[in-house]
PDB file of C-alpha atoms and ligand atoms in Angstrom:
ATOM      1  CA  MET A   1     177.099-109.887 175.494  1.00  0.00           C
ATOM      2  CA  ALA A   2     179.356-111.084 178.843  1.00  0.00           C
ATOM      3  CA  HIS A   3     177.409-111.485 181.744  1.00  0.00           C
ATOM      4  CA  THR A   4     178.625-112.462 185.202  1.00  0.00           C
ATOM      5  CA  PRO A   5     176.142-114.790 186.965  1.00  0.00           C
ATOM      6  CA  ARG A   6     175.122-112.910 190.123  1.00  0.00           C
ATOM      7  CA  LYS A   7     174.504-115.281 193.513  1.00  0.00           C
ATOM      8  CA  ARG A   8     172.283-112.573 195.143  1.00  0.00           C
ATOM      9  CA  PHE A   9     169.659-113.231 192.077  1.00  0.00           C
ATOM     10  CA  GLY A  10     170.042-116.755 192.251  1.00  0.00           C
ATOM     11  CA  GLN A  11     171.125-116.926 189.062  1.00  0.00           C
ATOM     12  CA  ASN A  12     171.789-120.357 187.390  1.00  0.00           C
ATOM     13  CA  PHE A  13     171.117-120.718 184.035  1.00  0.00           C
ATOM     14  CA  LEU A  14     169.972-123.529 181.907  1.00  0.00           C
ATOM     15  CA  ILE A  15     171.898-124.956 179.371  1.00  0.00           C
ATOM     16  CA  ASP A  16     170.449-128.063 178.863  1.00  0.00           C
ATOM     17  CA  ASP A  17     167.872-128.252 175.410  1.00  0.00           C
ATOM     18  CA  GLN A  18     166.404-131.648 176.421  1.00  0.00           C
ATOM     19  CA  VAL A  19     165.298-130.200 179.895  1.00  0.00           C
ATOM     20  CA  ILE A  20     164.016-126.820 178.299  1.00  0.00           C
ATOM     21  CA  ASN A  21     161.927-128.919 175.811  1.00  0.00           C
ATOM     22  CA  GLN A  22     160.775-131.036 178.622  1.00  0.00           C
ATOM     23  CA  ILE A  23     159.528-127.867 180.259  1.00  0.00           C
ATOM     24  CA  ILE A  24     157.612-126.667 177.366  1.00  0.00           C
ATOM     25  CA  SER A  25     155.871-129.980 176.871  1.00  0.00           C
ATOM     26  CA  THR A  26     154.634-129.527 180.665  1.00  0.00           C
ATOM     27  CA  ILE A  27     153.555-126.227 179.903  1.00  0.00           C
ATOM     28  CA  ALA A  28     151.859-127.249 176.536  1.00  0.00           C
ATOM     29  CA  PRO A  29     151.583-123.560 175.296  1.00  0.00           C
ATOM     30  CA  LYS A  30     148.573-122.305 173.058  1.00  0.00           C
ATOM     31  CA  SER A  31     149.235-119.296 171.220  1.00  0.00           C
ATOM     32  CA  ASP A  32     147.052-117.162 172.779  1.00  0.00           C
ATOM     33  CA  ASP A  33     148.040-118.107 176.176  1.00  0.00           C
ATOM     34  CA  SER A  34     148.614-115.553 178.189  1.00  0.00           C
ATOM     35  CA  ILE A  35     152.100-116.524 179.909  1.00  0.00           C
ATOM     36  CA  VAL A  36     154.321-114.314 182.355  1.00  0.00           C
ATOM     37  CA  GLU A  37     157.817-115.915 182.871  1.00  0.00           C
ATOM     38  CA  ILE A  38     159.474-115.089 186.370  1.00  0.00           C
ATOM     39  CA  GLY A  39     163.255-114.538 185.854  1.00  0.00           C
ATOM     40  CA  PRO A  40     163.874-115.301 181.803  1.00  0.00           C
ATOM     41  CA  GLY A  41     167.654-114.686 182.580  1.00  0.00           C
ATOM     42  CA  LYS A  42     169.383-114.725 179.186  1.00  0.00           C
ATOM     43  CA  GLY A  43     166.090-116.322 177.744  1.00  0.00           C
ATOM     44  CA  ALA A  44     167.294-119.859 177.788  1.00  0.00           C
ATOM     45  CA  LEU A  45     163.412-121.013 178.213  1.00  0.00           C
ATOM     46  CA  THR A  46     162.136-117.259 176.801  1.00  0.00           C
ATOM     47  CA  PHE A  47     162.954-117.525 173.598  1.00  0.00           C
ATOM     48  CA  PRO A  48     161.937-121.162 172.560  1.00  0.00           C
ATOM     49  CA  LEU A  49     158.615-120.501 174.860  1.00  0.00           C
ATOM     50  CA  ALA A  50     157.787-117.379 172.642  1.00  0.00           C
ATOM     51  CA  GLU A  51     157.852-119.684 169.510  1.00  0.00           C
ATOM     52  CA  TYR A  52     154.469-121.055 170.484  1.00  0.00           C
ATOM     53  CA  LEU A  53     153.141-117.799 171.683  1.00  0.00           C
ATOM     54  CA  ASN A  54     151.619-114.759 170.315  1.00  0.00           C
ATOM     55  CA  ASN A  55     152.962-112.802 173.252  1.00  0.00           C
ATOM     56  CA  LEU A  56     155.263-113.594 176.375  1.00  0.00           C
ATOM     57  CA  ASN A  57     155.459-111.697 179.338  1.00  0.00           C
ATOM     58  CA  VAL A  58     158.572-111.765 181.261  1.00  0.00           C
ATOM     59  CA  ILE A  59     159.924-110.132 184.684  1.00  0.00           C
ATOM     60  CA  GLU A  60     163.582-109.790 185.587  1.00  0.00           C
ATOM     61  CA  ILE A  61     165.288-108.244 188.078  1.00  0.00           C
ATOM     62  CA  ASP A  62     168.650-107.778 186.836  1.00  0.00           C
ATOM     63  CA  ARG A  63     169.059-104.806 184.278  1.00  0.00           C
ATOM     64  CA  ASP A  64     172.070-106.112 182.665  1.00  0.00           C
ATOM     65  CA  LEU A  65     170.257-109.494 181.478  1.00  0.00           C
ATOM     66  CA  ILE A  66     167.412-106.948 180.154  1.00  0.00           C
ATOM     67  CA  SER A  67     169.977-105.576 178.020  1.00  0.00           C
ATOM     68  CA  ILE A  68     170.413-109.215 176.786  1.00  0.00           C
ATOM     69  CA  LEU A  69     167.052-109.992 176.439  1.00  0.00           C
ATOM     70  CA  SER A  70     166.133-106.959 174.424  1.00  0.00           C
ATOM     71  CA  SER A  71     169.175-107.087 172.239  1.00  0.00           C
ATOM     72  CA  GLN A  72     167.380-109.807 170.358  1.00  0.00           C
ATOM     73  CA  ASN A  73     164.631-107.429 169.208  1.00  0.00           C
ATOM     74  CA  ASN A  74     162.014-110.324 169.469  1.00  0.00           C
ATOM     75  CA  THR A  75     158.471-108.333 168.899  1.00  0.00           C
ATOM     76  CA  LYS A  76     156.546-111.276 170.995  1.00  0.00           C
ATOM     77  CA  ILE A  77     158.153-110.464 174.152  1.00  0.00           C
ATOM     78  CA  THR A  78     156.914-107.756 176.527  1.00  0.00           C
ATOM     79  CA  ILE A  79     159.524-107.275 179.196  1.00  0.00           C
ATOM     80  CA  PHE A  80     159.150-105.804 182.856  1.00  0.00           C
ATOM     81  CA  ASN A  81     162.237-104.759 184.773  1.00  0.00           C
ATOM     82  CA  ALA A  82     160.596-105.890 187.991  1.00  0.00           C
ATOM     83  CA  ASP A  83     161.142-107.604 191.586  1.00  0.00           C
ATOM     84  CA  ALA A  84     158.021-110.540 191.087  1.00  0.00           C
ATOM     85  CA  LEU A  85     158.022-110.392 194.838  1.00  0.00           C
ATOM     86  CA  GLU A  86     156.465-106.891 194.446  1.00  0.00           C
ATOM     87  CA  PHE A  87     154.770-107.280 191.181  1.00  0.00           C
ATOM     88  CA  ASN A  88     151.076-106.865 190.572  1.00  0.00           C
ATOM     89  CA  PHE A  89     149.991-110.100 188.788  1.00  0.00           C
ATOM     90  CA  ASN A  90     146.493-108.433 188.135  1.00  0.00           C
ATOM     91  CA  HIS A  91     148.042-106.085 185.687  1.00  0.00           C
ATOM     92  CA  PHE A  92     147.129-108.387 182.907  1.00  0.00           C
ATOM     93  CA  SER A  93     143.390-108.805 181.193  1.00  0.00           C
ATOM     94  CA  LYS A  94     142.901-112.356 180.850  1.00  0.00           C
ATOM     95  CA  LYS A  95     143.858-115.267 183.311  1.00  0.00           C
ATOM     96  CA  ILE A  96     147.305-116.331 183.384  1.00  0.00           C
ATOM     97  CA  ARG A  97     149.707-118.852 183.089  1.00  0.00           C
ATOM     98  CA  ILE A  98     153.136-118.503 185.292  1.00  0.00           C
ATOM     99  CA  VAL A  99     156.124-119.906 184.336  1.00  0.00           C
ATOM    100  CA  GLY A 100     159.816-119.892 185.576  1.00  0.00           C
ATOM    101  CA  ASN A 101     163.151-121.356 186.652  1.00  0.00           C
ATOM    102  CA  LEU A 102     162.788-119.364 189.874  1.00  0.00           C
ATOM    103  CA  PRO A 103     165.551-117.829 192.022  1.00  0.00           C
ATOM    104  CA  TYR A 104     165.774-120.105 194.518  1.00  0.00           C
ATOM    105  CA  ASN A 105     166.537-117.884 197.370  1.00  0.00           C
ATOM    106  CA  ILE A 106     163.385-115.966 197.200  1.00  0.00           C
ATOM    107  CA  SER A 107     161.140-119.326 196.050  1.00  0.00           C
ATOM    108  CA  SER A 108     158.870-119.510 199.379  1.00  0.00           C
ATOM    109  CA  PRO A 109     158.002-116.046 199.422  1.00  0.00           C
ATOM    110  CA  LEU A 110     157.424-115.833 196.004  1.00  0.00           C
ATOM    111  CA  LEU A 111     154.884-118.721 196.314  1.00  0.00           C
ATOM    112  CA  PHE A 112     153.241-117.078 199.253  1.00  0.00           C
ATOM    113  CA  HIS A 113     152.694-113.544 197.075  1.00  0.00           C
ATOM    114  CA  LEU A 114     151.488-115.484 194.225  1.00  0.00           C
ATOM    115  CA  LEU A 115     149.188-117.216 196.512  1.00  0.00           C
ATOM    116  CA  ASN A 116     147.366-113.607 196.408  1.00  0.00           C
ATOM    117  CA  TYR A 117     146.524-113.744 192.730  1.00  0.00           C
ATOM    118  CA  ARG A 118     145.284-117.035 192.801  1.00  0.00           C
ATOM    119  CA  GLU A 119     142.213-116.018 191.187  1.00  0.00           C
ATOM    120  CA  ASN A 120     143.739-114.633 188.166  1.00  0.00           C
ATOM    121  CA  ILE A 121     146.013-117.420 187.822  1.00  0.00           C
ATOM    122  CA  ILE A 122     145.161-120.928 185.545  1.00  0.00           C
ATOM    123  CA  ASP A 123     148.318-122.855 186.655  1.00  0.00           C
ATOM    124  CA  MET A 124     151.854-122.434 187.253  1.00  0.00           C
ATOM    125  CA  THR A 125     155.212-124.387 186.035  1.00  0.00           C
ATOM    126  CA  PHE A 126     158.413-123.684 188.096  1.00  0.00           C
ATOM    127  CA  MET A 127     161.610-125.303 188.458  1.00  0.00           C
ATOM    128  CA  LEU A 128     162.335-125.325 192.287  1.00  0.00           C
ATOM    129  CA  GLN A 129     165.116-126.699 194.332  1.00  0.00           C
ATOM    130  CA  LYS A 130     163.851-130.696 194.260  1.00  0.00           C
ATOM    131  CA  GLU A 131     163.844-130.672 198.349  1.00  0.00           C
ATOM    132  CA  VAL A 132     161.396-127.507 198.086  1.00  0.00           C
ATOM    133  CA  VAL A 133     158.992-129.363 195.441  1.00  0.00           C
ATOM    134  CA  GLU A 134     159.208-132.717 197.589  1.00  0.00           C
ATOM    135  CA  ARG A 135     157.806-130.413 200.722  1.00  0.00           C
ATOM    136  CA  ILE A 136     154.922-128.902 198.385  1.00  0.00           C
ATOM    137  CA  VAL A 137     153.562-131.740 197.308  1.00  0.00           C
ATOM    138  CA  ALA A 138     154.187-134.042 200.662  1.00  0.00           C
ATOM    139  CA  PRO A 139     151.092-135.955 201.433  1.00  0.00           C
ATOM    140  CA  PRO A 140     149.879-135.913 205.346  1.00  0.00           C
ATOM    141  CA  GLY A 141     152.304-138.392 207.375  1.00  0.00           C
ATOM    142  CA  ASN A 142     155.260-137.672 205.509  1.00  0.00           C
ATOM    143  CA  LYS A 143     158.085-136.083 207.239  1.00  0.00           C
ATOM    144  CA  THR A 144     158.396-133.449 204.846  1.00  0.00           C
ATOM    145  CA  TYR A 145     154.932-132.617 204.996  1.00  0.00           C
ATOM    146  CA  GLY A 146     154.346-129.262 206.679  1.00  0.00           C
ATOM    147  CA  ARG A 147     153.544-125.190 206.083  1.00  0.00           C
ATOM    148  CA  LEU A 148     154.109-125.135 202.454  1.00  0.00           C
ATOM    149  CA  SER A 149     151.980-128.307 201.774  1.00  0.00           C
ATOM    150  CA  VAL A 150     149.071-127.511 203.453  1.00  0.00           C
ATOM    151  CA  VAL A 151     148.615-123.784 202.378  1.00  0.00           C
ATOM    152  CA  ILE A 152     149.721-124.442 198.581  1.00  0.00           C
ATOM    153  CA  GLN A 153     147.725-127.536 198.352  1.00  0.00           C
ATOM    154  CA  ALA A 154     144.390-125.985 199.695  1.00  0.00           C
ATOM    155  CA  PHE A 155     144.578-123.905 196.684  1.00  0.00           C
ATOM    156  CA  PHE A 156     146.335-125.704 193.725  1.00  0.00           C
ATOM    157  CA  ASP A 157     146.719-129.389 192.926  1.00  0.00           C
ATOM    158  CA  THR A 158     150.300-130.113 192.901  1.00  0.00           C
ATOM    159  CA  GLU A 159     152.588-132.332 190.903  1.00  0.00           C
ATOM    160  CA  LEU A 160     156.295-133.067 191.019  1.00  0.00           C
ATOM    161  CA  MET A 161     156.872-133.490 187.129  1.00  0.00           C
ATOM    162  CA  PHE A 162     160.440-134.568 186.962  1.00  0.00           C
ATOM    163  CA  ILE A 163     164.055-134.147 188.252  1.00  0.00           C
ATOM    164  CA  VAL A 164     166.710-131.838 186.742  1.00  0.00           C
ATOM    165  CA  PRO A 165     170.465-132.797 187.390  1.00  0.00           C
ATOM    166  CA  LYS A 166     172.987-130.027 188.494  1.00  0.00           C
ATOM    167  CA  GLU A 167     174.824-130.235 185.025  1.00  0.00           C
ATOM    168  CA  SER A 168     171.787-128.806 183.319  1.00  0.00           C
ATOM    169  CA  PHE A 169     172.999-125.359 184.658  1.00  0.00           C
ATOM    170  CA  ASN A 170     175.616-122.767 184.466  1.00  0.00           C
ATOM    171  CA  PRO A 171     176.770-122.396 187.112  1.00  0.00           C
ATOM    172  CA  GLN A 172     175.656-125.482 188.717  1.00  0.00           C
ATOM    173  CA  PRO A 173     174.096-125.452 191.806  1.00  0.00           C
ATOM    174  CA  LYS A 174     174.881-127.307 194.801  1.00  0.00           C
ATOM    175  CA  ILE A 175     171.524-129.360 194.542  1.00  0.00           C
ATOM    176  CA  GLU A 176     169.138-130.969 192.436  1.00  0.00           C
ATOM    177  CA  SER A 177     165.960-129.421 191.095  1.00  0.00           C
ATOM    178  CA  ALA A 178     162.730-130.299 189.971  1.00  0.00           C
ATOM    179  CA  ILE A 179     159.837-129.232 187.484  1.00  0.00           C
ATOM    180  CA  LEU A 180     156.836-128.384 190.071  1.00  0.00           C
ATOM    181  CA  TYR A 181     153.308-128.063 188.014  1.00  0.00           C
ATOM    182  CA  LEU A 182     150.290-126.352 190.139  1.00  0.00           C
ATOM    183  CA  LYS A 183     147.139-126.079 188.794  1.00  0.00           C
ATOM    184  CA  THR A 184     144.550-123.886 190.404  1.00  0.00           C
ATOM    185  CA  LYS A 185     141.557-125.628 191.978  1.00  0.00           C
ATOM    186  CA  SER A 186     138.260-124.907 190.614  1.00  0.00           C
ATOM    187  CA  ARG A 187     137.013-125.139 194.199  1.00  0.00           C
ATOM    188  CA  PRO A 188     139.699-123.907 196.476  1.00  0.00           C
ATOM    189  CA  LEU A 189     139.471-125.828 200.270  1.00  0.00           C
ATOM    190  CA  VAL A 190     138.874-122.557 202.011  1.00  0.00           C
ATOM    191  CA  GLN A 191     138.250-118.736 200.722  1.00  0.00           C
ATOM    192  CA  ASP A 192     140.722-116.917 203.016  1.00  0.00           C
ATOM    193  CA  LEU A 193     144.201-117.402 202.879  1.00  0.00           C
ATOM    194  CA  LYS A 194     145.084-115.287 206.222  1.00  0.00           C
ATOM    195  CA  PRO A 195     143.311-117.952 208.753  1.00  0.00           C
ATOM    196  CA  LEU A 196     144.714-120.767 206.985  1.00  0.00           C
ATOM    197  CA  GLU A 197     148.158-119.471 207.094  1.00  0.00           C
ATOM    198  CA  GLU A 198     147.829-118.508 210.647  1.00  0.00           C
ATOM    199  CA  ILE A 199     146.750-121.653 211.824  1.00  0.00           C
ATOM    200  CA  VAL A 200     149.205-123.974 210.254  1.00  0.00           C
ATOM    201  CA  LYS A 201     152.119-121.608 211.126  1.00  0.00           C
ATOM    202  CA  LEU A 202     151.140-122.355 214.822  1.00  0.00           C
ATOM    203  CA  ALA A 203     150.569-126.137 214.213  1.00  0.00           C
ATOM    204  CA  PHE A 204     153.732-126.329 212.742  1.00  0.00           C
ATOM    205  CA  SER A 205     155.559-124.384 215.241  1.00  0.00           C
ATOM    206  CA  GLN A 206     157.473-126.826 216.950  1.00  0.00           C
ATOM    207  CA  ARG A 207     157.173-130.223 214.911  1.00  0.00           C
ATOM    208  CA  ARG A 208     158.200-132.814 217.533  1.00  0.00           C
ATOM    209  CA  LYS A 209     154.962-131.099 219.839  1.00  0.00           C
ATOM    210  CA  THR A 210     151.191-132.327 219.686  1.00  0.00           C
ATOM    211  CA  LEU A 211     148.659-129.689 218.425  1.00  0.00           C
ATOM    212  CA  LYS A 212     147.702-129.409 221.930  1.00  0.00           C
ATOM    213  CA  ASN A 213     150.680-127.771 222.878  1.00  0.00           C
ATOM    214  CA  CYS A 214     151.189-125.514 219.784  1.00  0.00           C
ATOM    215  CA  LEU A 215     147.822-124.106 219.527  1.00  0.00           C
ATOM    216  CA  LYS A 216     147.736-123.589 223.501  1.00  0.00           C
ATOM    217  CA  SER A 217     147.760-120.177 222.753  1.00  0.00           C
ATOM    218  CA  VAL A 218     144.682-120.306 220.754  1.00  0.00           C
ATOM    219  CA  LEU A 219     142.541-123.223 220.842  1.00  0.00           C
ATOM    220  CA  ASP A 220     141.351-126.070 223.708  1.00  0.00           C
ATOM    221  CA  GLN A 221     140.306-129.553 223.146  1.00  0.00           C
ATOM    222  CA  SER A 222     136.749-128.356 223.888  1.00  0.00           C
ATOM    223  CA  GLN A 223     136.808-125.953 220.939  1.00  0.00           C
ATOM    224  CA  THR A 224     137.290-128.389 218.427  1.00  0.00           C
ATOM    225  CA  ASN A 225     136.443-132.128 217.081  1.00  0.00           C
ATOM    226  CA  ILE A 226     140.191-132.708 215.742  1.00  0.00           C
ATOM    227  CA  ASP A 227     141.919-134.818 218.521  1.00  0.00           C
ATOM    228  CA  LEU A 228     144.599-132.358 219.614  1.00  0.00           C
ATOM    229  CA  SER A 229     146.996-135.098 221.132  1.00  0.00           C
ATOM    230  CA  GLN A 230     148.286-135.671 217.487  1.00  0.00           C
ATOM    231  CA  ARG A 231     151.168-133.425 215.546  1.00  0.00           C
ATOM    232  CA  ALA A 232     150.232-131.466 213.227  1.00  0.00           C
ATOM    233  CA  GLU A 233     151.812-133.355 210.549  1.00  0.00           C
ATOM    234  CA  MET A 234     149.294-136.266 210.695  1.00  0.00           C
ATOM    235  CA  LEU A 235     146.405-133.616 209.939  1.00  0.00           C
ATOM    236  CA  SER A 236     144.785-134.143 206.116  1.00  0.00           C
ATOM    237  CA  LEU A 237     144.082-131.064 204.574  1.00  0.00           C
ATOM    238  CA  ASP A 238     140.331-131.440 205.443  1.00  0.00           C
ATOM    239  CA  ASN A 239     141.445-131.658 209.139  1.00  0.00           C
ATOM    240  CA  PHE A 240     142.919-128.294 208.701  1.00  0.00           C
ATOM    241  CA  VAL A 241     140.164-127.039 207.389  1.00  0.00           C
ATOM    242  CA  THR A 242     138.003-128.094 210.222  1.00  0.00           C
ATOM    243  CA  LEU A 243     140.440-126.497 212.709  1.00  0.00           C
ATOM    244  CA  MET A 244     141.025-123.327 210.952  1.00  0.00           C
ATOM    245  CA  ASN A 245     137.143-122.765 211.238  1.00  0.00           C
ATOM    246  CA  ASP A 246     137.242-123.821 214.814  1.00  0.00           C
ATOM    247  CA  TYR A 247     139.741-121.386 215.067  1.00  0.00           C
ATOM    248  CA  GLU A 248     137.783-118.528 213.402  1.00  0.00           C
ATOM    249  CA  LYS A 249     134.542-119.051 215.566  1.00  0.00           C
ATOM    250  CA  GLN A 250     136.858-118.282 218.849  1.00  0.00           C
ATOM    251  CA  TYR A 251     138.021-114.879 216.992  1.00  0.00           C
ATOM    252  CA  ARG A 252     134.910-113.454 215.148  1.00  0.00           C
ATOM    253  CA  ASN A 253     132.794-111.158 216.685  1.00  0.00           C
TER     254      ASN A 253
HETATM  255  N1  SAM B   1     165.322-118.411 183.439  1.00  0.00           N
HETATM  256  C1  SAM B   1     166.982-118.383 182.891  1.00  0.00           C
HETATM  257  C2  SAM B   1     167.125-119.660 182.973  1.00  0.00           C
HETATM  258  O1  SAM B   1     166.338-120.785 183.011  1.00  0.00           O
HETATM  259  O2  SAM B   1     168.304-119.944 182.195  1.00  0.00           O
HETATM  260  C3  SAM B   1     167.460-117.879 184.479  1.00  0.00           C
HETATM  261  C4  SAM B   1     167.137-118.603 185.592  1.00  0.00           C
HETATM  262  S1  SAM B   1     168.193-117.968 187.103  1.00  0.00           S
HETATM  263  C5  SAM B   1     167.922-119.463 188.237  1.00  0.00           C
HETATM  264  C6  SAM B   1     166.792-117.072 188.085  1.00  0.00           C
HETATM  265  C7  SAM B   1     166.135-115.831 187.339  1.00  0.00           C
HETATM  266  O3  SAM B   1     165.081-114.853 188.016  1.00  0.00           O
HETATM  267  C8  SAM B   1     167.787-114.667 187.203  1.00  0.00           C
HETATM  268  O4  SAM B   1     167.424-114.234 185.844  1.00  0.00           O
HETATM  269  C9  SAM B   1     167.428-113.804 188.291  1.00  0.00           C
HETATM  270  O5  SAM B   1     168.001-112.296 187.965  1.00  0.00           O
HETATM  271  C10 SAM B   1     166.084-113.452 188.308  1.00  0.00           C
HETATM  272  N2  SAM B   1     165.306-112.977 189.487  1.00  0.00           N
HETATM  273  C11 SAM B   1     165.910-113.158 190.794  1.00  0.00           C
HETATM  274  N3  SAM B   1     165.310-112.670 191.423  1.00  0.00           N
HETATM  275  C12 SAM B   1     164.316-112.109 191.140  1.00  0.00           C
HETATM  276  C13 SAM B   1     163.005-110.973 191.419  1.00  0.00           C
HETATM  277  N4  SAM B   1     163.065-110.665 192.445  1.00  0.00           N
HETATM  278  N5  SAM B   1     162.204-111.038 190.428  1.00  0.00           N
HETATM  279  C14 SAM B   1     162.260-110.929 188.955  1.00  0.00           C
HETATM  280  N6  SAM B   1     163.218-111.681 188.493  1.00  0.00           N
HETATM  281  C15 SAM B   1     164.181-112.410 189.416  1.00  0.00           C
END
């Protein structure tokens, strides 16, 4: 069945068996795992992965690709024709493991959507733009350390597993990709996502300015022990938790 790749759905299909095997080794699937694949496409990862599993759930937005997937009549695969950005990941009865070669144009909003389901997620193995993976795993002080790094690292242990070259896809993307592994922390650094998101967004709103400047509408130096003459990129995750608690104290009641 012919299918013309759709740019608006971020369709770059994997054509490299070695990379597919490496992704499966990273996932290390066990037969009774409850795995959800986002964006199965034509099934490059789906069919080899299903070999290891009793059942595999997949979420795909493009109806034409669903026809291709279902034409294989693989009874292990349950297909959801849905937008992953709106999908309710609490749908499954067991804790899930999520995998996918993600559409790059929605990777950040998708990660933020998935954060809402973190208590139901064991881990996630994703292919993303290399640059986005580097931002997610960046330590404090690094020039790529930012909003995404702090918010994701508060809830997940993160690891860049390996780089994937452009040649592993058809059509070829313009940039390199990388495999990111996210393991849900058994003890997240904070309970609530919202206040952390708010303070982190403000703190990084003007990277070149000090925290004093970025946070002036919500917090001043007399209300926190964190030195506000620093820039946000110097703050550790624990510092951000302190800052969030001090911020919340002002707005509770
Ligand atoms: N997994 C396949 C592979 O590796 O060859 C395809 C990967 S391709 C980069 C991204 C896939 O995500 C496409 O199949 C695309 O149609 C699908 N997709 C795009 N946006 C989506 C969305 N919002 N929800 C679910 N699937 C989506």
